[in-house]
């Protein structure tokens, strides 16, 4: 690190005290311009500082250097798109409100605390999955995500705990493309079922994929021949070896809904979003059809299918291109990097214009020029 700071100080005088009268924004802009607003340029410079006799190779970046430089990949004063981050967190909080978990006194009584206690147990199991597969991208459910966020609030404890039990400091990626997020969730659900023997989610979204071998499925079919064909509720008599990780109670089902708040914003009407939605819906329908056939030998799948078909108001995860962002698209800076001078989707007075499409140029715009809710008289 000493070599890195020496290189940066020699190139950009960044290690000098900033006088009170200094224009910090101008200095930051100068540094960013020198690096062409490109974190790869910064990465190359850091590499030259650490290994001056070795040419930078972007295909084989040093992990620590890559971790430092990627924090500056956003072309703005902050190291990430703060507007988008706030909107994504707002979408997550809205889900917590819908669950009723933000109501005062919701978990004051011991008899009402089961969902909260279970969310902690599920978070521990989630960390266990991460420890067994360090390179896998696992996606949490709502209850697990709440526990994860809460753990991160105590940053020192979070760092120490994860380094002790996982051997690394996991990054909670806040902006992931929808196809990658849904694929990560499917991977998580499959790994969870294989390791713990119970489903990851019972909210009514896509059922688990079959983790049994062909021989095991064939044996199950043979042993079920001649069995009772009486139809019962899928939640009746389900063997549950891990009540600490899952319950058949319907009022707790939504807590296991996949967490979508870190879904990357994009054009909800664009071809990519429409294709992603269509692909996910098609995959879901296929999984439901397969799960119906295996419901006799796996009652958990029967429960998942039942809830998928009967919960009409339940929206399948990763199929809503407007999730968390549709109401904000008139703003600038939500789905793209925010250049200097752009905050909260509004341009400064010298460049740009109103994100609401009022037609104002952005030069000296005042309330008389635009009084729209989106522009707010900027």
Tab-separated table of N, CA and C in Angstrom, residues 197-305:
chain	number	residue	atom	x	y	z
A	197	UNK	N	-31.681	-30.525	2.841
A	197	UNK	CA	-32.784	-31.455	2.685
A	197	UNK	C	-34.163	-30.833	2.705
A	198	UNK	N	-34.247	-29.505	2.691
A	198	UNK	CA	-35.537	-28.803	2.664
A	198	UNK	C	-35.480	-27.720	1.599
A	199	UNK	N	-36.631	-27.272	1.094
A	199	UNK	CA	-36.617	-26.243	0.048
A	199	UNK	C	-36.131	-24.899	0.572
A	200	UNK	N	-35.565	-24.125	-0.334
A	200	UNK	CA	-35.043	-22.794	-0.002
A	200	UNK	C	-36.178	-21.789	0.139
A	201	UNK	N	-37.178	-21.908	-0.732
A	201	UNK	CA	-38.297	-20.976	-0.727
A	201	UNK	C	-39.617	-21.719	-0.891
A	202	UNK	N	-40.645	-21.254	-0.167
A	202	UNK	CA	-41.991	-21.842	-0.280
A	202	UNK	C	-43.033	-20.732	-0.459
A	203	UNK	N	-42.604	-19.642	-1.112
A	203	UNK	CA	-43.495	-18.487	-1.254
A	203	UNK	C	-44.481	-18.648	-2.404
A	204	UNK	N	-44.204	-19.564	-3.325
A	204	UNK	CA	-45.056	-19.718	-4.498
A	204	UNK	C	-44.332	-19.408	-5.788
A	205	UNK	N	-43.031	-19.079	-5.681
A	205	UNK	CA	-42.232	-18.853	-6.886
A	205	UNK	C	-41.784	-20.196	-7.457
A	206	UNK	N	-40.875	-20.155	-8.394
A	206	UNK	CA	-40.429	-21.336	-9.130
A	206	UNK	C	-40.074	-22.485	-8.186
A	207	UNK	N	-40.636	-23.699	-8.409
A	207	UNK	CA	-40.318	-24.845	-7.555
A	207	UNK	C	-38.867	-25.273	-7.729
A	208	UNK	N	-38.406	-26.073	-6.779
A	208	UNK	CA	-37.044	-26.577	-6.858
A	208	UNK	C	-36.855	-27.459	-8.079
A	209	UNK	N	-35.677	-27.372	-8.664
A	209	UNK	CA	-35.342	-28.315	-9.727
A	209	UNK	C	-35.018	-29.657	-9.094
A	210	UNK	N	-35.129	-30.720	-9.873
A	210	UNK	CA	-34.938	-32.069	-9.334
A	210	UNK	C	-33.468	-32.324	-9.061
A	211	UNK	N	-33.138	-32.629	-7.791
A	211	UNK	CA	-31.756	-32.904	-7.424
A	211	UNK	C	-31.499	-34.404	-7.265
A	212	UNK	N	-32.555	-35.226	-7.472
A	212	UNK	CA	-32.392	-36.672	-7.344
A	212	UNK	C	-31.743	-37.260	-8.606
A	213	UNK	N	-31.073	-38.371	-8.437
A	213	UNK	CA	-30.517	-39.078	-9.575
A	213	UNK	C	-31.638	-39.815	-10.308
A	214	UNK	N	-31.376	-40.221	-11.536
A	214	UNK	CA	-32.391	-40.953	-12.300
A	214	UNK	C	-32.750	-42.269	-11.619
A	215	UNK	N	-31.759	-42.944	-11.049
A	215	UNK	CA	-32.007	-44.211	-10.361
A	215	UNK	C	-32.919	-43.990	-9.155
A	216	UNK	N	-32.662	-42.901	-8.398
A	216	UNK	CA	-33.479	-42.610	-7.228
A	216	UNK	C	-34.916	-42.303	-7.627
A	217	UNK	N	-35.087	-41.546	-8.721
A	217	UNK	CA	-36.445	-41.227	-9.177
A	217	UNK	C	-37.169	-42.493	-9.627
A	218	UNK	N	-36.458	-43.392	-10.320
A	218	UNK	CA	-37.064	-44.630	-10.798
A	218	UNK	C	-37.485	-45.507	-9.609
A	219	UNK	N	-36.623	-45.580	-8.593
A	219	UNK	CA	-36.943	-46.366	-7.404
A	219	UNK	C	-38.175	-45.811	-6.697
A	220	UNK	N	-38.272	-44.463	-6.632
A	220	UNK	CA	-39.417	-43.835	-5.985
A	220	UNK	C	-40.708	-44.166	-6.720
A	221	UNK	N	-40.645	-44.209	-8.050
A	221	UNK	CA	-41.835	-44.537	-8.831
A	221	UNK	C	-42.272	-45.977	-8.584
A	222	UNK	N	-41.289	-46.890	-8.519
A	222	UNK	CA	-41.604	-48.301	-8.293
A	222	UNK	C	-42.275	-48.501	-6.933
A	223	UNK	N	-41.714	-47.862	-5.900
A	223	UNK	CA	-42.250	-48.049	-4.554
A	223	UNK	C	-43.593	-47.377	-4.361
A	224	UNK	N	-43.928	-46.411	-5.238
A	224	UNK	CA	-45.207	-45.714	-5.094
A	224	UNK	C	-46.333	-46.411	-5.846
A	225	UNK	N	-46.021	-47.446	-6.631
A	225	UNK	CA	-47.055	-48.160	-7.371
A	225	UNK	C	-47.987	-48.866	-6.390
A	226	UNK	N	-49.279	-48.684	-6.608
A	226	UNK	CA	-50.260	-49.293	-5.723
A	226	UNK	C	-50.569	-48.451	-4.507
A	227	UNK	N	-49.902	-47.322	-4.365
A	227	UNK	CA	-50.174	-46.445	-3.228
A	227	UNK	C	-51.484	-45.723	-3.380
A	228	UNK	N	-51.872	-45.043	-2.325
A	228	UNK	CA	-53.146	-44.322	-2.331
A	228	UNK	C	-53.085	-43.144	-3.282
A	229	UNK	N	-54.152	-42.953	-4.031
A	229	UNK	CA	-54.227	-41.819	-4.957
A	229	UNK	C	-55.077	-40.706	-4.384
A	230	UNK	N	-55.429	-40.824	-3.095
A	230	UNK	CA	-56.258	-39.808	-2.460
A	230	UNK	C	-55.515	-38.480	-2.431
A	231	UNK	N	-56.199	-37.436	-2.881
A	231	UNK	CA	-55.565	-36.120	-2.956
A	231	UNK	C	-55.741	-35.379	-1.634
A	232	UNK	N	-54.664	-34.917	-1.068
A	232	UNK	CA	-54.717	-34.163	0.183
A	232	UNK	C	-54.005	-32.839	-0.012
A	233	UNK	N	-54.159	-31.983	0.969
A	233	UNK	CA	-53.468	-30.704	0.910
A	233	UNK	C	-51.972	-30.949	0.969
A	234	UNK	N	-51.222	-30.202	0.170
A	234	UNK	CA	-49.776	-30.432	0.080
A	234	UNK	C	-49.058	-30.163	1.392
A	235	UNK	N	-49.668	-29.394	2.290
A	235	UNK	CA	-49.013	-29.082	3.553
A	235	UNK	C	-49.342	-30.093	4.649
A	236	UNK	N	-50.210	-31.080	4.347
A	236	UNK	CA	-50.598	-32.075	5.348
A	236	UNK	C	-49.501	-33.130	5.509
A	237	UNK	N	-48.988	-33.209	6.734
A	237	UNK	CA	-48.050	-34.286	7.052
A	237	UNK	C	-46.728	-34.242	6.334
A	238	UNK	N	-46.252	-33.064	5.962
A	238	UNK	CA	-44.952	-32.974	5.300
A	238	UNK	C	-43.846	-33.198	6.328
A	239	UNK	N	-42.989	-34.168	6.118
A	239	UNK	CA	-41.875	-34.368	7.054
A	239	UNK	C	-40.896	-33.195	6.954
A	240	UNK	N	-40.625	-32.587	8.074
A	240	UNK	CA	-39.771	-31.401	8.084
A	240	UNK	C	-38.600	-31.612	9.043
A	241	UNK	N	-37.461	-32.071	8.513
A	241	UNK	CA	-36.301	-32.315	9.376
A	241	UNK	C	-35.615	-31.040	9.851
A	242	UNK	N	-35.931	-29.894	9.226
A	242	UNK	CA	-35.285	-28.630	9.600
A	242	UNK	C	-36.312	-27.525	9.820
A	243	UNK	N	-37.099	-27.602	10.911
A	243	UNK	CA	-38.070	-26.534	11.179
A	243	UNK	C	-37.414	-25.195	11.489
A	244	UNK	N	-36.116	-25.227	11.767
A	244	UNK	CA	-35.404	-23.968	11.992
A	244	UNK	C	-35.134	-23.236	10.681
A	245	UNK	N	-35.240	-23.940	9.546
A	245	UNK	CA	-34.918	-23.343	8.254
A	245	UNK	C	-36.141	-23.117	7.358
A	246	UNK	N	-37.256	-23.801	7.627
A	246	UNK	CA	-38.429	-23.637	6.772
A	246	UNK	C	-39.670	-24.065	7.547
A	247	UNK	N	-40.802	-23.488	7.199
A	247	UNK	CA	-42.072	-23.849	7.807
A	247	UNK	C	-43.139	-23.906	6.722
A	248	UNK	N	-44.190	-24.676	6.980
A	248	UNK	CA	-45.298	-24.754	6.017
A	248	UNK	C	-46.355	-23.697	6.281
A	249	UNK	N	-46.177	-22.877	7.327
A	249	UNK	CA	-47.161	-21.841	7.661
A	249	UNK	C	-47.263	-20.831	6.516
A	250	UNK	N	-48.475	-20.618	6.032
A	250	UNK	CA	-48.678	-19.744	4.876
A	250	UNK	C	-48.330	-18.288	5.188
A	251	UNK	N	-48.610	-17.838	6.422
A	251	UNK	CA	-48.366	-16.433	6.744
A	251	UNK	C	-46.878	-16.096	6.832
A	252	UNK	N	-46.014	-17.108	6.794
A	252	UNK	CA	-44.576	-16.859	6.793
A	252	UNK	C	-43.942	-17.141	5.435
A	253	UNK	N	-44.771	-17.516	4.464
A	253	UNK	CA	-44.242	-17.926	3.161
A	253	UNK	C	-43.510	-16.796	2.443
A	254	UNK	N	-44.060	-15.579	2.481
A	254	UNK	CA	-43.485	-14.478	1.706
A	254	UNK	C	-42.096	-14.071	2.190
A	255	UNK	N	-41.750	-14.430	3.428
A	255	UNK	CA	-40.412	-14.111	3.929
A	255	UNK	C	-39.336	-14.856	3.147
A	256	UNK	N	-39.723	-15.971	2.503
A	256	UNK	CA	-38.755	-16.755	1.730
A	256	UNK	C	-38.762	-16.389	0.246
A	257	UNK	N	-39.410	-15.285	-0.096
A	257	UNK	CA	-39.402	-14.814	-1.485
A	257	UNK	C	-37.989	-14.380	-1.863
A	258	UNK	N	-37.534	-14.675	-3.074
A	258	UNK	CA	-36.185	-14.241	-3.487
A	258	UNK	C	-36.022	-12.735	-3.367
A	259	UNK	N	-34.873	-12.320	-2.886
A	259	UNK	CA	-34.590	-10.890	-2.749
A	259	UNK	C	-34.148	-10.337	-4.101
A	260	UNK	N	-34.877	-9.338	-4.587
A	260	UNK	CA	-34.611	-8.785	-5.922
A	260	UNK	C	-34.073	-7.363	-5.881
A	261	UNK	N	-33.865	-6.819	-4.683
A	261	UNK	CA	-33.578	-5.385	-4.610
A	261	UNK	C	-32.262	-4.991	-5.255
A	262	UNK	N	-31.334	-5.951	-5.387
A	262	UNK	CA	-30.061	-5.611	-6.035
A	262	UNK	C	-30.085	-5.860	-7.537
A	263	UNK	N	-31.292	-5.988	-8.074
A	263	UNK	CA	-31.426	-6.163	-9.514
A	263	UNK	C	-31.027	-4.878	-10.239
A	264	UNK	N	-30.193	-5.011	-11.237
A	264	UNK	CA	-29.672	-3.863	-11.969
A	264	UNK	C	-30.775	-3.171	-12.759
A	265	UNK	N	-30.789	-1.846	-12.687
A	265	UNK	CA	-31.793	-1.093	-13.428
A	265	UNK	C	-31.474	-1.098	-14.920
A	266	UNK	N	-32.500	-1.065	-15.716
A	266	UNK	CA	-32.365	-0.994	-17.157
A	266	UNK	C	-33.668	-0.496	-17.745
A	267	UNK	N	-33.733	-0.410	-19.036
A	267	UNK	CA	-34.953	0.040	-19.692
A	267	UNK	C	-36.011	-1.056	-19.578
A	268	UNK	N	-37.098	-0.822	-18.825
A	268	UNK	CA	-38.100	-1.879	-18.620
A	268	UNK	C	-38.825	-2.282	-19.894
A	269	UNK	N	-38.773	-1.427	-20.922
A	269	UNK	CA	-39.439	-1.738	-22.188
A	269	UNK	C	-38.450	-2.161	-23.274
A	270	UNK	N	-37.196	-2.296	-22.890
A	270	UNK	CA	-36.180	-2.686	-23.863
A	270	UNK	C	-36.237	-4.171	-24.190
A	271	UNK	N	-35.617	-4.536	-25.291
A	271	UNK	CA	-35.623	-5.935	-25.728
A	271	UNK	C	-34.968	-6.860	-24.716
A	272	UNK	N	-33.915	-6.358	-24.063
A	272	UNK	CA	-33.208	-7.209	-23.103
A	272	UNK	C	-34.108	-7.556	-21.915
A	273	UNK	N	-34.831	-6.552	-21.397
A	273	UNK	CA	-35.713	-6.793	-20.254
A	273	UNK	C	-36.867	-7.709	-20.637
A	274	UNK	N	-37.444	-7.486	-21.810
A	274	UNK	CA	-38.566	-8.312	-22.255
A	274	UNK	C	-38.126	-9.756	-22.498
A	275	UNK	N	-36.940	-9.917	-23.080
A	275	UNK	CA	-36.412	-11.257	-23.318
A	275	UNK	C	-36.143	-11.982	-22.006
A	276	UNK	N	-35.574	-11.260	-21.036
A	276	UNK	CA	-35.277	-11.842	-19.735
A	276	UNK	C	-36.558	-12.294	-19.035
A	277	UNK	N	-37.601	-11.455	-19.098
A	277	UNK	CA	-38.878	-11.800	-18.470
A	277	UNK	C	-39.499	-13.018	-19.130
A	278	UNK	N	-39.513	-13.039	-20.461
A	278	UNK	CA	-40.105	-14.160	-21.204
A	278	UNK	C	-39.367	-15.465	-20.902
A	279	UNK	N	-38.038	-15.406	-20.858
A	279	UNK	CA	-37.232	-16.603	-20.582
A	279	UNK	C	-37.518	-17.143	-19.186
A	280	UNK	N	-37.609	-16.223	-18.210
A	280	UNK	CA	-37.847	-16.664	-16.833
A	280	UNK	C	-39.244	-17.268	-16.681
A	281	UNK	N	-40.240	-16.657	-17.287
A	281	UNK	CA	-41.604	-17.184	-17.203
A	281	UNK	C	-41.704	-18.569	-17.844
A	282	UNK	N	-41.026	-18.745	-18.967
A	282	UNK	CA	-41.019	-20.039	-19.648
A	282	UNK	C	-40.334	-21.095	-18.779
A	283	UNK	N	-39.212	-20.727	-18.168
A	283	UNK	CA	-38.499	-21.646	-17.294
A	283	UNK	C	-39.359	-22.038	-16.096
A	284	UNK	N	-40.082	-21.048	-15.561
A	284	UNK	CA	-40.955	-21.299	-14.406
A	284	UNK	C	-42.050	-22.298	-14.746
A	285	UNK	N	-42.702	-22.087	-15.894
A	285	UNK	CA	-43.776	-22.983	-16.310
A	285	UNK	C	-43.258	-24.408	-16.478
A	286	UNK	N	-42.065	-24.546	-17.008
A	286	UNK	CA	-41.468	-25.868	-17.203
A	286	UNK	C	-41.191	-26.533	-15.857
A	287	UNK	N	-40.658	-25.772	-14.901
A	287	UNK	CA	-40.354	-26.324	-13.581
A	287	UNK	C	-41.622	-26.739	-12.843
A	288	UNK	N	-42.693	-25.965	-13.009
A	288	UNK	CA	-43.965	-26.302	-12.365
A	288	UNK	C	-44.500	-27.620	-12.921
A	289	UNK	N	-44.423	-27.790	-14.240
A	289	UNK	CA	-44.904	-29.019	-14.869
A	289	UNK	C	-44.103	-30.233	-14.390
A	290	UNK	N	-42.783	-30.074	-14.258
A	290	UNK	CA	-41.946	-31.177	-13.784
A	290	UNK	C	-42.226	-31.484	-12.313
A	291	UNK	N	-42.398	-30.412	-11.518
A	291	UNK	CA	-42.646	-30.588	-10.083
A	291	UNK	C	-43.969	-31.311	-9.826
A	292	UNK	N	-44.960	-31.078	-10.683
A	292	UNK	CA	-46.252	-31.766	-10.528
A	292	UNK	C	-46.070	-33.278	-10.619
A	293	UNK	N	-45.222	-33.710	-11.528
A	293	UNK	CA	-45.008	-35.143	-11.729
A	293	UNK	C	-44.287	-35.780	-10.544
A	294	UNK	N	-43.465	-34.997	-9.854
A	294	UNK	CA	-42.683	-35.558	-8.743
A	294	UNK	C	-43.282	-35.223	-7.381
A	295	UNK	N	-44.481	-34.615	-7.362
A	295	UNK	CA	-45.091	-34.206	-6.095
A	295	UNK	C	-45.415	-35.402	-5.208
A	296	UNK	N	-45.721	-36.566	-5.823
A	296	UNK	CA	-46.088	-37.748	-5.036
A	296	UNK	C	-44.931	-38.231	-4.172
A	297	UNK	N	-43.711	-38.150	-4.683
A	297	UNK	CA	-42.563	-38.629	-3.925
A	297	UNK	C	-41.865	-37.506	-3.147
A	298	UNK	N	-42.199	-36.256	-3.454
A	298	UNK	CA	-41.612	-35.124	-2.731
A	298	UNK	C	-42.721	-34.138	-2.372
A	299	UNK	N	-43.331	-34.276	-1.186
A	299	UNK	CA	-44.449	-33.411	-0.806
A	299	UNK	C	-44.096	-31.935	-0.752
A	300	UNK	N	-42.818	-31.615	-0.561
A	300	UNK	CA	-42.422	-30.199	-0.573
A	300	UNK	C	-42.676	-29.586	-1.956
A	301	UNK	N	-42.394	-30.355	-2.997
A	301	UNK	CA	-42.658	-29.851	-4.348
A	301	UNK	C	-44.159	-29.691	-4.580
A	302	UNK	N	-44.940	-30.628	-3.989
A	302	UNK	CA	-46.388	-30.491	-4.075
A	302	UNK	C	-46.855	-29.191	-3.448
A	303	UNK	N	-46.249	-28.817	-2.327
A	303	UNK	CA	-46.589	-27.553	-1.662
A	303	UNK	C	-46.186	-26.362	-2.524
A	304	UNK	N	-45.006	-26.427	-3.123
A	304	UNK	CA	-44.539	-25.330	-3.970
A	304	UNK	C	-45.447	-25.141	-5.180
A	305	UNK	N	-45.871	-26.253	-5.801
A	305	UNK	CA	-46.768	-26.171	-6.951
A	305	UNK	C	-48.123	-25.607	-6.537
